[in-house]
Amino acid sequence: MRRTVAAVVVALSTALSLSASPGTALAGSTGTPNAVDGSTTTSARALAVRALHTATQVLAGRATRTDPSMALLRLRLTMHALTPADRRHAVAILARPTDHPDLYGQTYRVKAKKKCAGHICIHWVPTSRDAPPSRTWVDKQLTMLNNVWTFEVKKLGYRRPVSDGTRGGGSGKFDVYLKELYHQGLYGLTVAEQRTSSNNRLYSSYLLIDNDFKRSQFHADPMQVARVTAAHEFFHATQYGYDAGEDPWLMESTATWMEDQFDDSSNDNRQYLPWSQLRKPGTPLDTFTNGGFEQYGNWVFFEYLSERYGRRIVRSVWKHAAAFGRGGHQFSAEAIHSALHSHGGMTTVFGRYASGNTVPRRAYAEGKAYPAAGSARQVTLTRASPRTPWTTYAVRHLASVNLRATPGADLSGPRWRLRLTVDGPQRATSPAVVVLVTRKHHPATRMIVHLTKQGRGKVSVPFSRAGTRVVTVTLVNASTTFTCHTNGGYSCNGTSKAPHPSFAVKLVAYKR
């Protein structure tokens, strides 16, 4: 699901409701296979019943602070442990609008119509509350959805969604259903439906999107809302053709990034930036929380990459994450690490990204509209107080901490400088220290501090009041190594092997 209408700030998500048959399942947030053994222990059944309850609440529109995609995914992964009656209940939750039974109002109440063109079949009903406003609206949606296909598959080069065969009656065309979703608090859903015979991690899928995106309900231009919703949801369908069990934070972040690629005029995804690393640099990039928005706000990381290395860099990440092919089937952080190997490496790129977030107007094409990353400490150094004591900062994985130093008014001569001394974690944990010097009369300069194998480093930069506005030090933990499958909640549902290493930092203003 792209977002929930009822949330104070709309949240993105994907309804990864996988095929309804029990058996081998995919492990969401793992990036690696997980075979369900079919056991029906008390704990397994309790988890399944809880997942069924949560999914029921989501479709009833009563779980606006729960991520619907993960609720439905948990249901799919645990439904083997349900009783036969409850399993039929779960199957109904995952039904198409033209399927029966459907216990939660997803089934059309009147006979559906269908129109196919290009790569898309669009389904709708002529009457009832699910009816679109006009046949003209249907035609516009069909044209727009084909434009989304052309952009994402043909122009950007992503794999086409897995064919659903004869499902939907469109001879393998991609099915989209227009449905009144506002009463459920939804904009759209992407439903992964059936495993391929050759790879149990690749799924066919279909979309549900709101039937009219009425301005009085969604408070924006209906076609603009439809465009960004379709771009986001269709990219989920594409992702299911790479690996439907990939880490959900990667799915949501890149799908939110895709919105802006398809419709740059919308800027709808900016609403999530307060939860991104622009505002929360100390929160790991691969954070995914039910009811949280970090996984949506961090589309900005992929914007940073694509502006520097081209849009293909995101496709490269998905190629490494794919559950097929040579060199693929990597979990999210590992796939990013591999994709950045030829661009200076993850540590260097992530360090520059984290530093760039302190001055987004210079780091992004549209950065003037973005919030800037804050600092954990700000100091003003003077002749009377020219130094800070050694101070230790713990930095979480795939996150950063910023420090700012400003020269006092009495550091007026050109010979004043600032010495930064760092005693950080060992190089094996992928630490980085980046220094940004913002000048008054010259362009800003950025440098990466050379750290020894033991993590120690030192650098000196200009620090005159006449020429320097501020020096920003960014401490970075770029580690992408994890112990997977620990229910840790991050990449590969794991726990970082460098969860919060410490950086000891000392700043000294001195005169040459």
Short mmCIF file of C-alpha atoms in Angstrom, two decimals:
data_model
loop_
_atom_site.label_atom_id
_atom_site.label_comp_id
_atom_site.label_asym_id
_atom_site.label_seq_id
_atom_site.Cartn_x
_atom_site.Cartn_y
_atom_site.Cartn_z
CA MET A 1 0.00 0.00 0.00
CA ARG A 2 1.29 3.40 -0.92
CA ARG A 3 -0.04 5.19 2.14
CA THR A 4 -2.88 5.39 4.66
CA VAL A 5 -5.26 8.27 4.33
CA ALA A 6 -6.14 8.40 8.01
CA ALA A 7 -2.57 8.84 9.25
CA VAL A 8 -1.58 12.32 10.38
CA VAL A 9 1.26 12.06 7.90
CA VAL A 10 0.45 9.59 5.14
CA ALA A 11 2.56 6.43 5.23
CA LEU A 12 3.67 4.21 2.38
CA SER A 13 3.38 0.46 2.38
CA THR A 14 2.88 -2.52 0.12
CA ALA A 15 0.33 -5.27 0.49
CA LEU A 16 2.60 -8.22 -0.08
CA SER A 17 -0.28 -10.67 0.15
CA LEU A 18 1.28 -13.73 -1.39
CA SER A 19 -0.50 -16.67 -2.97
CA ALA A 20 -3.12 -18.23 -0.77
CA SER A 21 -1.98 -21.84 -0.91
CA PRO A 22 -0.02 -23.16 2.08
CA GLY A 23 3.44 -24.62 1.74
CA THR A 24 6.82 -23.01 1.15
CA ALA A 25 6.69 -19.35 2.09
CA LEU A 26 8.95 -16.37 1.70
CA ALA A 27 10.57 -14.69 4.63
CA GLY A 28 9.90 -10.98 4.53
CA SER A 29 12.85 -8.86 5.60
CA THR A 30 15.35 -11.63 5.11
CA GLY A 31 16.75 -11.66 1.58
CA THR A 32 17.22 -15.43 1.93
CA PRO A 33 14.83 -18.40 1.64
CA ASN A 34 12.93 -19.62 4.62
CA ALA A 35 11.00 -22.86 4.34
CA VAL A 36 7.86 -23.08 6.43
CA ASP A 37 7.81 -26.53 7.96
CA GLY A 38 4.06 -26.75 8.37
CA SER A 39 4.24 -27.17 12.14
CA THR A 40 1.22 -26.19 14.19
CA THR A 41 2.75 -25.59 17.58
CA THR A 42 0.92 -23.37 20.02
CA SER A 43 3.35 -20.49 19.45
CA ALA A 44 3.13 -20.76 15.65
CA ARG A 45 -0.64 -20.81 15.77
CA ALA A 46 -0.73 -17.87 18.15
CA LEU A 47 1.43 -15.85 15.77
CA ALA A 48 -0.80 -16.79 12.85
CA VAL A 49 -3.98 -15.86 14.70
CA ARG A 50 -2.43 -12.52 15.66
CA ALA A 51 -1.43 -11.90 12.04
CA LEU A 52 -4.94 -12.77 10.89
CA HIS A 53 -6.43 -10.33 13.40
CA THR A 54 -4.06 -7.54 12.36
CA ALA A 55 -4.74 -8.08 8.65
CA THR A 56 -8.48 -8.01 9.35
CA GLN A 57 -8.09 -4.68 11.14
CA VAL A 58 -6.04 -3.28 8.26
CA LEU A 59 -8.66 -4.07 5.62
CA ALA A 60 -11.40 -2.78 7.87
CA GLY A 61 -9.56 0.56 8.06
CA ARG A 62 -9.02 0.26 11.81
CA ALA A 63 -5.23 -0.17 11.85
CA THR A 64 -3.96 3.10 10.43
CA ARG A 65 -0.75 2.95 12.49
CA THR A 66 0.07 -0.58 11.31
CA ASP A 67 2.03 -1.15 8.14
CA PRO A 68 -0.50 -3.00 5.94
CA SER A 69 2.15 -4.59 3.76
CA MET A 70 3.86 -6.26 6.69
CA ALA A 71 0.55 -7.20 8.29
CA LEU A 72 -0.51 -9.07 5.17
CA LEU A 73 2.95 -10.54 4.67
CA ARG A 74 2.97 -11.89 8.22
CA LEU A 75 -0.42 -13.43 7.55
CA ARG A 76 0.84 -15.13 4.43
CA LEU A 77 3.93 -16.47 6.13
CA THR A 78 2.07 -17.86 9.12
CA MET A 79 -1.26 -18.97 7.63
CA HIS A 80 -0.07 -22.58 7.35
CA ALA A 81 -0.51 -22.78 11.12
CA LEU A 82 -4.13 -21.64 11.05
CA THR A 83 -7.10 -23.93 11.39
CA PRO A 84 -8.84 -24.74 8.07
CA ALA A 85 -11.61 -22.27 8.86
CA ASP A 86 -9.18 -19.46 9.67
CA ARG A 87 -7.12 -20.31 6.60
CA ARG A 88 -10.23 -19.79 4.46
CA HIS A 89 -10.60 -16.48 6.27
CA ALA A 90 -7.04 -15.57 5.27
CA VAL A 91 -7.66 -16.57 1.66
CA ALA A 92 -10.62 -14.20 1.61
CA ILE A 93 -8.43 -11.36 2.79
CA LEU A 94 -6.14 -11.91 -0.19
CA ALA A 95 -8.90 -12.05 -2.81
CA ARG A 96 -9.22 -9.99 -6.00
CA PRO A 97 -12.33 -7.80 -6.39
CA THR A 98 -13.63 -10.37 -8.90
CA ASP A 99 -12.94 -13.32 -6.58
CA HIS A 100 -15.31 -14.96 -4.13
CA PRO A 101 -15.57 -15.14 -1.24
CA ASP A 102 -14.35 -11.81 0.02
CA LEU A 103 -15.23 -11.04 3.61
CA TYR A 104 -13.97 -7.45 3.71
CA GLY A 105 -15.70 -5.54 0.97
CA GLN A 106 -13.09 -6.01 -1.72
CA THR A 107 -15.41 -7.94 -4.05
CA TYR A 108 -17.24 -5.89 -6.66
CA ARG A 109 -20.99 -5.80 -5.97
CA VAL A 110 -21.93 -5.74 -9.65
CA LYS A 111 -20.49 -7.37 -12.75
CA ALA A 112 -17.12 -5.90 -13.71
CA LYS A 113 -16.08 -4.44 -17.03
CA LYS A 114 -12.59 -4.68 -18.50
CA LYS A 115 -10.54 -2.84 -21.09
CA CYS A 116 -7.10 -3.94 -22.23
CA ALA A 117 -4.55 -1.94 -24.18
CA GLY A 118 -0.79 -2.15 -24.43
CA HIS A 119 0.48 -4.05 -21.39
CA ILE A 120 -2.44 -3.28 -19.05
CA CYS A 121 -5.96 -4.56 -18.41
CA ILE A 122 -8.03 -2.22 -16.29
CA HIS A 123 -11.11 -3.51 -14.43
CA TRP A 124 -14.00 -1.45 -13.05
CA VAL A 125 -17.73 -1.52 -12.37
CA PRO A 126 -20.30 0.83 -13.93
CA THR A 127 -22.38 1.28 -10.75
CA SER A 128 -22.08 1.09 -6.95
CA ARG A 129 -19.68 3.05 -4.80
CA ASP A 130 -16.73 1.39 -6.58
CA ALA A 131 -17.64 2.96 -9.92
CA PRO A 132 -15.20 5.49 -11.42
CA PRO A 133 -16.58 8.95 -12.23
CA SER A 134 -16.71 8.34 -15.99
CA ARG A 135 -15.49 6.19 -18.86
CA THR A 136 -13.11 9.04 -19.67
CA TRP A 137 -11.47 8.54 -16.27
CA VAL A 138 -11.03 4.83 -17.00
CA ASP A 139 -9.38 5.63 -20.34
CA LYS A 140 -7.06 8.15 -18.66
CA GLN A 141 -6.04 5.59 -16.06
CA LEU A 142 -5.34 2.99 -18.73
CA THR A 143 -3.16 5.41 -20.68
CA MET A 144 -1.36 6.55 -17.54
CA LEU A 145 -0.68 3.01 -16.36
CA ASN A 146 0.78 2.09 -19.73
CA ASN A 147 2.98 5.18 -19.42
CA VAL A 148 4.17 3.91 -16.03
CA TRP A 149 4.99 0.52 -17.59
CA THR A 150 6.87 2.19 -20.43
CA PHE A 151 8.84 4.39 -18.03
CA GLU A 152 9.83 1.74 -15.50
CA VAL A 153 10.27 -1.27 -17.76
CA LYS A 154 11.37 0.17 -21.09
CA LYS A 155 13.07 3.45 -20.18
CA LEU A 156 14.66 2.47 -16.87
CA GLY A 157 15.20 -1.14 -17.87
CA TYR A 158 13.59 -3.04 -15.00
CA ARG A 159 12.21 -6.52 -15.52
CA ARG A 160 8.57 -6.63 -16.44
CA PRO A 161 6.26 -7.98 -13.72
CA VAL A 162 5.81 -11.74 -13.66
CA SER A 163 2.89 -12.79 -15.85
CA ASP A 164 -0.25 -14.02 -14.11
CA GLY A 165 -1.19 -16.19 -17.09
CA THR A 166 -4.93 -16.20 -17.62
CA ARG A 167 -5.82 -14.60 -14.28
CA GLY A 168 -7.97 -11.56 -14.91
CA GLY A 169 -8.77 -12.71 -18.41
CA GLY A 170 -6.16 -10.56 -20.07
CA SER A 171 -3.86 -13.19 -21.58
CA GLY A 172 -0.97 -12.28 -19.32
CA LYS A 173 -1.51 -8.53 -19.33
CA PHE A 174 -1.03 -6.74 -16.03
CA ASP A 175 -4.30 -6.29 -14.13
CA VAL A 176 -5.34 -3.13 -12.33
CA TYR A 177 -8.64 -2.84 -10.45
CA LEU A 178 -10.35 0.47 -9.74
CA LYS A 179 -11.93 0.27 -6.30
CA GLU A 180 -13.25 2.67 -3.70
CA LEU A 181 -10.46 2.48 -1.10
CA TYR A 182 -10.82 5.73 0.77
CA HIS A 183 -13.20 4.23 3.35
CA GLN A 184 -10.40 1.78 4.23
CA GLY A 185 -7.89 4.60 4.52
CA LEU A 186 -5.95 3.41 1.46
CA TYR A 187 -4.69 4.89 -1.80
CA GLY A 188 -3.64 1.68 -3.49
CA LEU A 189 -2.47 -1.89 -2.94
CA THR A 190 -0.02 -4.14 -4.72
CA VAL A 191 -0.83 -7.80 -4.19
CA ALA A 192 1.76 -10.47 -4.89
CA GLU A 193 -0.36 -13.42 -5.88
CA GLN A 194 1.23 -16.56 -7.30
CA ARG A 195 4.72 -18.05 -7.19
CA THR A 196 6.44 -18.94 -10.42
CA SER A 197 7.08 -22.63 -11.05
CA SER A 198 10.81 -22.08 -11.42
CA ASN A 199 11.53 -19.82 -8.44
CA ASN A 200 9.48 -19.64 -5.26
CA ARG A 201 10.65 -16.10 -4.55
CA LEU A 202 9.23 -14.57 -7.75
CA TYR A 203 5.56 -13.64 -7.79
CA SER A 204 2.94 -12.41 -10.20
CA SER A 205 0.81 -9.58 -8.88
CA TYR A 206 -1.98 -7.13 -9.51
CA LEU A 207 -2.90 -3.63 -8.33
CA LEU A 208 -5.87 -2.04 -6.67
CA ILE A 209 -6.03 1.75 -6.85
CA ASP A 210 -8.72 4.13 -5.73
CA ASN A 211 -11.53 4.53 -8.23
CA ASP A 212 -11.48 8.32 -8.45
CA PHE A 213 -8.98 9.94 -6.02
CA LYS A 214 -11.68 12.49 -5.34
CA ARG A 215 -10.23 15.87 -4.43
CA SER A 216 -12.58 16.27 -1.48
CA GLN A 217 -11.12 13.07 0.00
CA PHE A 218 -7.45 13.14 -1.02
CA HIS A 219 -7.01 16.94 -1.06
CA ALA A 220 -4.94 17.09 -4.26
CA ASP A 221 -5.35 16.96 -8.01
CA PRO A 222 -6.87 13.51 -8.73
CA MET A 223 -4.65 12.68 -11.72
CA GLN A 224 -1.52 13.75 -9.89
CA VAL A 225 -2.36 11.50 -6.96
CA ALA A 226 -3.15 8.67 -9.38
CA ARG A 227 0.22 9.07 -11.14
CA VAL A 228 2.40 8.87 -8.04
CA THR A 229 0.30 6.06 -6.60
CA ALA A 230 0.59 4.05 -9.81
CA ALA A 231 4.33 4.65 -10.11
CA HIS A 232 4.89 3.48 -6.53
CA GLU A 233 2.60 0.45 -6.67
CA PHE A 234 3.73 -0.75 -10.09
CA PHE A 235 7.33 -0.67 -8.92
CA HIS A 236 6.34 -3.05 -6.14
CA ALA A 237 4.96 -5.38 -8.81
CA THR A 238 8.32 -5.12 -10.56
CA GLN A 239 10.15 -5.86 -7.30
CA TYR A 240 8.17 -9.08 -6.88
CA GLY A 241 9.79 -10.20 -10.12
CA TYR A 242 13.21 -9.73 -8.51
CA ASP A 243 12.60 -11.08 -5.00
CA ALA A 244 9.29 -10.85 -3.18
CA GLY A 245 11.08 -11.72 0.05
CA GLU A 246 13.57 -8.88 -0.04
CA ASP A 247 13.88 -6.51 2.90
CA PRO A 248 10.75 -4.33 3.02
CA TRP A 249 12.64 -1.12 3.81
CA LEU A 250 14.38 -1.45 0.43
CA MET A 251 11.06 -2.09 -1.30
CA GLU A 252 9.40 0.96 0.21
CA SER A 253 12.35 3.35 -0.08
CA THR A 254 12.96 2.61 -3.76
CA ALA A 255 9.23 2.63 -4.60
CA THR A 256 8.93 6.07 -2.99
CA TRP A 257 12.00 7.16 -4.96
CA MET A 258 10.27 5.95 -8.15
CA GLU A 259 7.34 8.30 -7.55
CA ASP A 260 9.57 11.31 -8.11
CA GLN A 261 11.29 9.74 -11.11
CA PHE A 262 7.99 9.25 -12.94
CA ASP A 263 6.37 12.52 -11.88
CA ASP A 264 8.97 15.03 -10.76
CA SER A 265 6.37 17.82 -10.58
CA SER A 266 4.42 16.18 -7.77
CA ASN A 267 7.01 16.23 -4.96
CA ASP A 268 4.50 14.19 -2.99
CA ASN A 269 7.26 12.12 -1.38
CA ARG A 270 8.75 15.17 0.34
CA GLN A 271 6.18 14.77 3.10
CA TYR A 272 8.22 11.83 4.44
CA LEU A 273 11.52 13.73 4.71
CA PRO A 274 11.02 14.63 8.39
CA TRP A 275 11.52 10.91 9.08
CA SER A 276 14.47 10.51 6.74
CA GLN A 277 18.16 10.69 7.58
CA LEU A 278 18.01 14.34 6.62
CA ARG A 279 16.28 14.94 9.94
CA LYS A 280 17.24 11.74 11.77
CA PRO A 281 20.87 11.04 10.82
CA GLY A 282 21.36 8.81 13.84
CA THR A 283 18.62 6.36 12.82
CA PRO A 284 19.85 3.46 10.66
CA LEU A 285 19.10 3.70 6.95
CA ASP A 286 17.54 0.23 6.93
CA THR A 287 14.97 1.00 9.62
CA PHE A 288 11.51 -0.47 9.05
CA THR A 289 8.84 0.00 11.70
CA ASN A 290 5.11 -0.63 11.78
CA GLY A 291 3.45 2.74 12.04
CA GLY A 292 6.73 4.52 11.29
CA PHE A 293 7.79 6.46 8.23
CA GLU A 294 11.57 6.07 8.12
CA GLN A 295 11.41 3.45 5.38
CA TYR A 296 9.55 5.94 3.18
CA GLY A 297 11.56 9.05 4.04
CA ASN A 298 14.83 7.33 3.19
CA TRP A 299 13.99 7.41 -0.52
CA VAL A 300 16.34 10.39 -0.34
CA PHE A 301 19.35 8.03 -0.12
CA PHE A 302 18.49 6.61 -3.53
CA GLU A 303 17.92 10.12 -4.85
CA TYR A 304 21.44 10.97 -3.72
CA LEU A 305 22.84 7.92 -5.52
CA SER A 306 20.88 8.45 -8.72
CA GLU A 307 21.83 12.12 -8.99
CA ARG A 308 25.51 11.19 -8.84
CA TYR A 309 25.70 7.86 -10.63
CA GLY A 310 22.55 7.88 -12.76
CA ARG A 311 19.25 6.10 -12.29
CA ARG A 312 20.84 2.79 -13.23
CA ILE A 313 22.45 2.58 -9.80
CA VAL A 314 19.10 1.69 -8.21
CA ARG A 315 18.51 -1.00 -10.83
CA SER A 316 21.99 -2.31 -10.03
CA VAL A 317 20.97 -2.62 -6.38
CA TRP A 318 17.95 -4.68 -7.38
CA LYS A 319 20.04 -6.79 -9.72
CA HIS A 320 22.27 -7.73 -6.80
CA ALA A 321 19.23 -8.34 -4.61
CA ALA A 322 17.48 -10.54 -7.19
CA ALA A 323 16.70 -14.13 -6.27
CA PHE A 324 18.24 -15.35 -9.52
CA GLY A 325 21.30 -14.86 -11.69
CA ARG A 326 24.99 -14.78 -10.95
CA GLY A 327 25.96 -12.57 -8.02
CA GLY A 328 22.37 -11.94 -6.96
CA HIS A 329 20.22 -12.94 -4.01
CA GLN A 330 21.89 -10.53 -1.62
CA PHE A 331 20.00 -8.87 1.21
CA SER A 332 19.39 -5.13 0.95
CA ALA A 333 22.47 -3.60 2.59
CA GLU A 334 24.71 -6.21 0.99
CA ALA A 335 23.22 -5.43 -2.45
CA ILE A 336 23.85 -1.71 -1.98
CA HIS A 337 27.42 -2.45 -0.91
CA SER A 338 27.95 -4.46 -4.10
CA ALA A 339 26.35 -1.85 -6.35
CA LEU A 340 28.62 0.89 -4.98
CA HIS A 341 31.83 -1.12 -5.32
CA SER A 342 32.75 0.58 -8.60
CA HIS A 343 31.81 4.06 -7.32
CA GLY A 344 34.35 4.38 -4.54
CA GLY A 345 32.83 1.87 -2.14
CA MET A 346 30.05 1.93 0.42
CA THR A 347 32.08 3.60 3.17
CA THR A 348 33.16 6.54 1.02
CA VAL A 349 29.78 7.03 -0.66
CA PHE A 350 27.78 6.74 2.54
CA GLY A 351 30.17 9.16 4.25
CA ARG A 352 29.72 11.77 1.53
CA TYR A 353 25.95 11.24 1.58
CA ALA A 354 25.77 11.70 5.36
CA SER A 355 27.92 14.83 5.17
CA GLY A 356 25.88 16.16 2.25
CA ASN A 357 22.72 15.89 4.30
CA THR A 358 24.01 18.65 6.58
CA VAL A 359 23.74 21.09 3.65
CA PRO A 360 21.09 19.54 1.36
CA ARG A 361 20.79 22.62 -0.85
CA ARG A 362 24.27 21.79 -2.14
CA ALA A 363 23.90 18.00 -2.14
CA TYR A 364 20.63 17.62 -4.07
CA ALA A 365 19.15 19.22 -7.17
CA GLU A 366 16.01 20.17 -5.23
CA GLY A 367 17.75 20.34 -1.86
CA LYS A 368 16.63 23.89 -1.08
CA ALA A 369 13.26 22.36 -0.20
CA TYR A 370 14.75 19.64 2.02
CA PRO A 371 15.37 19.80 5.78
CA ALA A 372 18.99 19.72 6.94
CA ALA A 373 20.52 17.15 9.24
CA GLY A 374 21.07 18.47 12.74
CA SER A 375 24.05 18.08 15.02
CA ALA A 376 24.63 16.24 18.28
CA ARG A 377 26.90 19.01 19.50
CA GLN A 378 27.68 22.61 18.59
CA VAL A 379 30.65 24.44 20.06
CA THR A 380 32.20 27.87 19.67
CA LEU A 381 35.96 27.90 20.23
CA THR A 382 37.68 31.08 21.43
CA ARG A 383 41.12 32.17 22.66
CA ALA A 384 39.95 31.60 26.23
CA SER A 385 38.33 28.25 25.43
CA PRO A 386 40.20 26.89 22.39
CA ARG A 387 39.56 23.18 22.84
CA THR A 388 37.03 20.51 23.67
CA PRO A 389 37.82 17.57 25.93
CA TRP A 390 37.89 14.11 24.47
CA THR A 391 34.24 13.22 23.89
CA THR A 392 32.89 9.83 22.82
CA TYR A 393 30.02 9.35 20.41
CA ALA A 394 28.36 6.02 19.61
CA VAL A 395 27.19 5.76 16.00
CA ARG A 396 24.63 3.16 14.97
CA HIS A 397 25.04 1.09 11.80
CA LEU A 398 24.27 2.85 8.50
CA ALA A 399 23.88 6.10 10.40
CA SER A 400 25.89 9.18 11.37
CA VAL A 401 26.48 11.80 14.05
CA ASN A 402 27.29 15.45 13.25
CA LEU A 403 29.38 17.91 15.29
CA ARG A 404 29.67 21.62 14.48
CA ALA A 405 32.45 23.99 15.50
CA THR A 406 32.27 27.76 14.98
CA PRO A 407 35.25 30.14 15.42
CA GLY A 408 34.75 32.78 18.09
CA ALA A 409 34.93 36.48 17.30
CA ASP A 410 38.46 36.73 18.68
CA LEU A 411 39.87 34.13 16.28
CA SER A 412 40.25 36.86 13.68
CA GLY A 413 43.63 36.30 12.12
CA PRO A 414 44.18 34.21 8.98
CA ARG A 415 46.57 31.89 10.80
CA TRP A 416 43.90 30.28 12.98
CA ARG A 417 43.17 26.62 12.30
CA LEU A 418 41.14 23.78 13.75
CA ARG A 419 42.72 20.42 14.52
CA LEU A 420 40.42 17.40 14.65
CA THR A 421 41.76 14.26 16.32
CA VAL A 422 39.76 11.04 16.16
CA ASP A 423 40.20 7.71 17.90
CA GLY A 424 37.53 5.63 16.22
CA PRO A 425 36.60 2.01 15.65
CA GLN A 426 38.76 -0.35 13.63
CA ARG A 427 38.67 -0.07 9.86
CA ALA A 428 36.98 -3.49 9.59
CA THR A 429 33.78 -1.96 10.96
CA SER A 430 33.65 0.56 8.05
CA PRO A 431 33.99 3.85 9.93
CA ALA A 432 34.37 7.18 8.15
CA VAL A 433 34.97 10.74 9.28
CA VAL A 434 34.08 13.56 6.89
CA VAL A 435 34.91 17.22 7.48
CA LEU A 436 32.97 20.00 5.73
CA VAL A 437 34.42 23.52 5.93
CA THR A 438 31.86 26.18 5.07
CA ARG A 439 33.71 29.32 3.99
CA LYS A 440 32.55 32.94 3.84
CA HIS A 441 34.17 34.01 0.60
CA HIS A 442 35.07 30.71 -1.05
CA PRO A 443 33.25 27.49 -1.93
CA ALA A 444 32.85 24.94 0.80
CA THR A 445 35.43 22.16 0.95
CA ARG A 446 34.86 18.57 2.03
CA MET A 447 37.47 15.99 2.93
CA ILE A 448 37.43 12.42 4.16
CA VAL A 449 39.81 11.93 7.08
CA HIS A 450 42.29 9.12 6.56
CA LEU A 451 41.88 6.59 9.35
CA THR A 452 44.47 4.01 10.25
CA LYS A 453 43.64 0.33 10.54
CA GLN A 454 43.00 0.99 14.22
CA GLY A 455 40.64 3.87 13.40
CA ARG A 456 42.83 6.81 14.35
CA GLY A 457 43.07 9.99 12.31
CA LYS A 458 43.96 13.67 12.42
CA VAL A 459 43.32 16.65 10.16
CA SER A 460 43.75 20.43 10.30
CA VAL A 461 41.50 22.93 8.49
CA PRO A 462 41.16 26.76 8.28
CA PHE A 463 39.31 28.24 11.25
CA SER A 464 39.57 32.02 11.03
CA ARG A 465 36.48 34.01 11.94
CA ALA A 466 37.09 36.18 8.90
CA GLY A 467 36.99 33.29 6.45
CA THR A 468 35.22 30.33 8.06
CA ARG A 469 31.54 30.14 8.97
CA VAL A 470 31.42 26.65 10.46
CA VAL A 471 33.23 23.32 10.39
CA THR A 472 30.97 20.26 10.40
CA VAL A 473 32.40 16.90 11.39
CA THR A 474 30.35 13.85 10.38
CA LEU A 475 31.08 10.54 12.10
CA VAL A 476 29.87 7.62 10.03
CA ASN A 477 29.20 3.92 10.59
CA ALA A 478 28.85 2.46 7.08
CA SER A 479 28.90 -1.20 8.12
CA THR A 480 26.82 -3.59 6.02
CA THR A 481 27.75 -6.76 7.90
CA PHE A 482 24.94 -8.50 9.78
CA THR A 483 24.10 -11.59 11.69
CA CYS A 484 20.94 -12.50 9.82
CA HIS A 485 17.66 -14.02 11.00
CA THR A 486 17.92 -12.82 14.59
CA ASN A 487 14.60 -10.91 14.51
CA GLY A 488 16.75 -7.82 14.79
CA GLY A 489 14.46 -5.85 12.49
CA TYR A 490 17.11 -4.47 10.14
CA SER A 491 18.62 -5.82 6.92
CA CYS A 492 18.06 -9.59 6.52
CA ASN A 493 15.91 -9.36 9.67
CA GLY A 494 19.23 -9.33 11.46
CA THR A 495 21.50 -7.52 13.84
CA SER A 496 24.45 -5.39 12.78
CA LYS A 497 27.88 -6.74 13.62
CA ALA A 498 28.89 -3.13 14.28
CA PRO A 499 25.76 -1.89 16.05
CA HIS A 500 27.14 1.25 17.73
CA PRO A 501 30.93 1.60 17.72
CA SER A 502 32.41 4.60 19.50
CA PHE A 503 34.33 7.57 18.10
CA ALA A 504 36.41 9.62 20.56
CA VAL A 505 36.81 13.16 19.23
CA LYS A 506 38.90 16.17 20.27
CA LEU A 507 38.82 19.64 18.70
CA VAL A 508 41.52 22.25 19.18
CA ALA A 509 41.72 25.77 17.75
CA TYR A 510 45.32 26.88 17.36
CA LYS A 511 47.38 29.53 15.64
CA ARG A 512 50.11 28.55 13.21
#
